[in-house]
Amino acid sequence: MKTKFNAFGMCFDWRVLVGLVAIGIAIAILAPQLTLSALPLLLLAACPLSMFLMMVMMNRMDKDSTPAPSHRSASHLPASTLLNRDVQLAQLREHLQQLQTQHEAIAHQINTLEQSEQRSSSSSSLKADRHLKE
């Protein structure tokens, strides 16, 4: 569902616009003498309120998509988490081992490429030397 409305090169959230229109109608009904003085304020409020609502929605989406990391110490963790400490340590050690294996494989690939590059550059320089001698 589209939540933004573009007008005059600005982006507005449709919920803010609906709310401001409702406030404007309420002012026109309840205090008609204030309608003309409230209109500019409602128009000015549209942009910051839209930005605020969009920021709140983005923040909510970020919190829903990724759980916040816990910065608490082990003494503040619930007992169920402390029981899982050994399991977590085992998983982290296994992950570290996998990363070390990947690191070694990448280092080996780099060395292989560098050695093949050195061989090709030395062989091309030998060919150039032979060509010059002929």
Coordinates of C-alpha atoms in Angstrom, one line a residue:
M1 CA 0.0 0.0 0.0
K2 CA 1.4 3.3 -1.0
T3 CA 1.9 5.6 2.1
K4 CA 3.3 8.6 0.4
F5 CA 1.7 11.3 -1.7
N6 CA 3.8 13.6 -3.8
A7 CA 2.6 17.2 -4.2
F8 CA 4.6 20.3 -5.1
G9 CA 7.8 18.3 -5.1
M10 CA 7.2 17.3 -1.5
C11 CA 6.4 13.9 0.0
F12 CA 3.4 13.6 2.4
D13 CA 2.1 10.6 4.2
W14 CA -1.6 10.2 3.3
R15 CA -2.5 9.4 7.0
V16 CA -1.1 12.8 8.0
L17 CA -3.1 14.6 5.3
V18 CA -6.3 12.8 6.3
G19 CA -5.7 13.7 9.9
L20 CA -5.0 17.3 9.1
V21 CA -8.2 17.5 6.9
A22 CA -10.2 16.0 9.8
I23 CA -8.7 18.6 12.1
G24 CA -9.5 21.4 9.6
I25 CA -13.1 20.1 9.3
A26 CA -13.5 20.0 13.1
I27 CA -12.2 23.5 13.5
A28 CA -14.5 24.7 10.7
I29 CA -17.5 23.1 12.5
L30 CA -16.6 23.9 16.1
A31 CA -14.9 27.3 15.8
P32 CA -15.6 28.8 12.3
Q33 CA -14.0 32.1 13.2
L34 CA -10.6 30.3 13.6
T35 CA -10.7 28.5 10.3
L36 CA -8.8 31.1 8.3
S37 CA -6.1 31.5 10.9
A38 CA -5.7 27.7 11.4
L39 CA -5.4 26.8 7.7
P40 CA -1.8 28.1 7.3
L41 CA -0.7 26.3 10.5
L42 CA -2.3 23.0 9.3
L43 CA -0.5 23.4 5.9
L44 CA 2.8 24.1 7.7
A45 CA 2.3 21.1 10.0
A46 CA 1.9 18.6 7.1
C47 CA 5.6 18.3 6.2
P48 CA 7.1 17.8 9.6
L49 CA 4.3 15.5 10.7
S50 CA 4.7 13.4 7.6
M51 CA 8.5 13.2 8.2
F52 CA 7.9 12.2 11.8
L53 CA 5.4 9.5 10.9
M54 CA 7.7 8.1 8.2
M55 CA 10.6 8.0 10.7
V56 CA 8.5 6.2 13.2
M57 CA 7.3 3.7 10.6
M58 CA 10.9 3.1 9.4
N59 CA 12.1 2.6 13.0
R60 CA 9.3 0.1 13.6
M61 CA 10.2 -1.8 10.4
D62 CA 13.8 -2.0 11.4
K63 CA 12.9 -3.3 14.9
D64 CA 10.6 -5.9 13.4
S65 CA 13.2 -7.1 10.8
T66 CA 16.3 -7.4 13.0
P67 CA 16.3 -8.2 16.7
A68 CA 18.3 -5.8 18.8
P69 CA 21.6 -7.2 20.1
S70 CA 21.7 -7.7 23.8
H71 CA 24.3 -5.6 25.7
R72 CA 23.6 -7.1 29.1
S73 CA 26.2 -9.0 31.1
A74 CA 25.8 -12.6 31.9
S75 CA 24.7 -11.8 35.5
H76 CA 21.7 -10.0 34.1
L77 CA 20.6 -12.7 31.7
P78 CA 17.6 -15.0 32.5
A79 CA 18.4 -18.5 33.8
S80 CA 17.2 -20.1 30.5
T81 CA 19.9 -18.0 28.6
L82 CA 22.6 -19.0 31.1
L83 CA 21.7 -22.7 30.6
N84 CA 22.2 -22.1 26.9
R85 CA 25.6 -20.5 27.4
D86 CA 27.4 -23.8 26.7
V87 CA 25.4 -24.3 23.5
Q88 CA 26.1 -20.7 22.4
L89 CA 29.8 -21.1 23.1
A90 CA 29.9 -24.3 21.0
Q91 CA 28.1 -22.6 18.2
L92 CA 30.4 -19.6 18.3
R93 CA 33.5 -21.8 18.3
E94 CA 32.2 -23.8 15.4
H95 CA 31.5 -20.6 13.5
L96 CA 35.0 -19.3 14.3
Q97 CA 36.4 -22.6 12.9
Q98 CA 34.4 -22.2 9.7
L99 CA 35.7 -18.7 9.3
Q100 CA 39.3 -19.8 9.9
T101 CA 38.9 -22.5 7.2
Q102 CA 37.5 -20.0 4.8
H103 CA 40.3 -17.6 5.6
E104 CA 42.9 -20.3 4.8
A105 CA 41.2 -21.2 1.6
I106 CA 41.1 -17.5 0.5
A107 CA 44.8 -17.1 1.4
H108 CA 45.6 -20.2 -0.6
Q109 CA 43.7 -18.8 -3.7
I110 CA 45.5 -15.5 -3.4
N111 CA 48.9 -17.2 -3.3
T112 CA 48.0 -19.4 -6.2
L113 CA 46.9 -16.4 -8.3
E114 CA 50.0 -14.4 -7.3
Q115 CA 52.3 -17.3 -8.2
S116 CA 50.6 -17.9 -11.6
E117 CA 50.9 -14.2 -12.3
Q118 CA 54.6 -14.2 -11.5
R119 CA 55.1 -17.2 -13.7
S120 CA 53.2 -15.6 -16.6
S121 CA 55.1 -12.4 -16.2
S122 CA 58.5 -14.1 -16.1
S123 CA 57.6 -16.4 -19.0
S124 CA 56.5 -13.4 -21.1
S125 CA 59.8 -11.5 -20.2
L126 CA 61.8 -14.6 -21.3
K127 CA 59.9 -14.7 -24.6
A128 CA 60.6 -11.0 -25.0
D129 CA 64.3 -11.6 -24.4
R130 CA 64.3 -14.5 -26.9
H131 CA 62.6 -12.3 -29.4
L132 CA 65.1 -9.6 -29.0
K133 CA 68.0 -12.0 -29.4
E134 CA 66.6 -13.3 -32.6

